[in-house]
Short mmCIF file of C-alpha atoms in Angstrom, two decimals:
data_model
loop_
_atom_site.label_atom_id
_atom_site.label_comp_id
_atom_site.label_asym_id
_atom_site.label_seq_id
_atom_site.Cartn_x
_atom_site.Cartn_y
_atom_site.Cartn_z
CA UNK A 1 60.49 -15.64 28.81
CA UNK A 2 62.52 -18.92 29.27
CA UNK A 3 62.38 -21.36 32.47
CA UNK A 4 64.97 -24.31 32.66
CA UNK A 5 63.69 -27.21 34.75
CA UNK A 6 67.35 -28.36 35.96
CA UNK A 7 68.38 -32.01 37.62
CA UNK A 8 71.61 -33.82 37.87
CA UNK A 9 71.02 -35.89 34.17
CA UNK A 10 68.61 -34.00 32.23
CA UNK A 11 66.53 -37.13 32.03
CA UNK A 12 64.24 -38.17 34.74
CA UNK A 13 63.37 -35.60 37.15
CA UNK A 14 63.92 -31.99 35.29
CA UNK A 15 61.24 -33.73 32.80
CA UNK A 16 58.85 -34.20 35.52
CA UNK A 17 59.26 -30.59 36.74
CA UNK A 18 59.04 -29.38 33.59
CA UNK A 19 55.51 -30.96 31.88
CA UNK A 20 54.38 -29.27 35.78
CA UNK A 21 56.09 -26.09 34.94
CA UNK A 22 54.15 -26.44 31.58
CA UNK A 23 51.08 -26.89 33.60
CA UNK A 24 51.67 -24.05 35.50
CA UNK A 25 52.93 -21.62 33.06
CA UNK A 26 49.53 -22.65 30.81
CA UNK A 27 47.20 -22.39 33.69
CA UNK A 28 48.77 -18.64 34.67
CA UNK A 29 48.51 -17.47 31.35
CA UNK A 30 52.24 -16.81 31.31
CA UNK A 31 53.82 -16.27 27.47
CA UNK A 32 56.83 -18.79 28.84
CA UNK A 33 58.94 -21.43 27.12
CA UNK A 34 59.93 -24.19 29.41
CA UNK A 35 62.90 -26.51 28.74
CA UNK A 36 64.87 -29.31 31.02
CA UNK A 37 68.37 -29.91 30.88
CA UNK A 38 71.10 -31.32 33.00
CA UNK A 39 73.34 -28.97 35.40
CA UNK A 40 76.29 -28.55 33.13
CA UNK A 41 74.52 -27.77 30.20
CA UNK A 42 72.50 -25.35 32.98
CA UNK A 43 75.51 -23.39 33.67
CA UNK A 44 76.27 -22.90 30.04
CA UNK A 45 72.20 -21.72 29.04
CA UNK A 46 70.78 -18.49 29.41
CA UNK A 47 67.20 -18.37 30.49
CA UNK A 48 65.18 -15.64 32.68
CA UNK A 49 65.00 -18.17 35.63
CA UNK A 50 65.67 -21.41 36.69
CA UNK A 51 63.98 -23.91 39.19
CA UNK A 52 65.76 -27.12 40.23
CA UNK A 53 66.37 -29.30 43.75
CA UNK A 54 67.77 -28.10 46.86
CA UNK A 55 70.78 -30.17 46.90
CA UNK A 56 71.57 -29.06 43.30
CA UNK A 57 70.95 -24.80 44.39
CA UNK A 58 73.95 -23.49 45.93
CA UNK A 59 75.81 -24.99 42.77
CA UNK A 60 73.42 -24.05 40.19
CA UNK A 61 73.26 -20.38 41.69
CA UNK A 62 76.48 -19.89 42.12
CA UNK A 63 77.17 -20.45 37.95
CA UNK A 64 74.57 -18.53 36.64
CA UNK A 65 73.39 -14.71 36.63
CA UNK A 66 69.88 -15.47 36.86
CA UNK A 67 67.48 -16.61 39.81
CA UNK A 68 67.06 -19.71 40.86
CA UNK A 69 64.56 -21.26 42.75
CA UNK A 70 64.03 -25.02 44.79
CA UNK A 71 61.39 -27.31 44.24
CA UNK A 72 61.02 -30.07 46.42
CA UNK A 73 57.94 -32.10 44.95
CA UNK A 74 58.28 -31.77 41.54
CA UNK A 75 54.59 -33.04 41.10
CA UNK A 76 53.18 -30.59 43.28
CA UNK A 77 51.34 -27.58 41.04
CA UNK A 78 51.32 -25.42 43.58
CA UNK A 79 54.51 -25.68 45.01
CA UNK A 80 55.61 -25.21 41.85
CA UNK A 81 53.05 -22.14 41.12
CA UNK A 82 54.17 -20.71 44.47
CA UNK A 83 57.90 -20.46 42.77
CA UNK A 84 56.97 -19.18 39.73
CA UNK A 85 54.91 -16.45 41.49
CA UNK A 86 57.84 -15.59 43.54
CA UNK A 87 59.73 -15.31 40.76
CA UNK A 88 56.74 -13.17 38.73
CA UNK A 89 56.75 -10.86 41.94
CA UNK A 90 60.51 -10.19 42.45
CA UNK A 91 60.63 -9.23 38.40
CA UNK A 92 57.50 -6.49 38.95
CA UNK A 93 54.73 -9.02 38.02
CA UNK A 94 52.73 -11.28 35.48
CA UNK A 95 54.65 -11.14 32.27
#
C-alpha cells in the first residue's frame, strides 16, 4: 500500500506529515510505504491514497483517481490516525 504526504513544494510540510504518517502507519501495524512530494508531481503518481491540506484538496482530488484526505495539524498523531482509519474503513479494513 502507498500513501503520498502532498504540500505545495514537496519540501517543508508534506515531510512533516509524512515522518507522522510513518508514525502512524508503524504504530497501526499497517504494511504501508509513505512518500512526500509536491502537488504536480502528486497528480502525475499513483498511490492507494493521499492526505494533504485543505486548501490544496479540491485541486488534488479533482486530478487523481484515488482518495484523498485533509490534515490540518500535520503534527497531530491522531488526527492523522483518525484519516488513515477513515481511509482503512472505507477500503473494508486494516490492510
Amino acid at each position: 500500500m502507498k500513501f503520498l504526504a502532498v504540500c505545495g513544494f514537496g519540501v517543508g510540510s508534506s515531510m512533516v506529515l509524512k515522518m507522522t504518517l510513518d508514525k502512524v502507519v508503524k504504530e497501526m501495524g499497517i504494511d504501508a510505504t509513505v512518500e512526500n512530494t509536491d502537488i504536480a508531481t502528486a497528480k502525475a503518481t499513483e498511490a492507494d491514497v493521499y492526505f494533504t491540506s485543505q486548501e490544496l484538496l479540491p485541486d488534488l482530488k479533482s486530478s487523481v483517481k484515488n482518495p484523498v484526505y485533509p490534515v490540518k495539524k500535520y503534527m497531530d498523531k491522531e488526527e492523522v490516525g483518525n484519516q488513515v482509519k477513515a481511509y482503512l474503513d472505507s477500503v473494508g479494513g486494516d490492510k
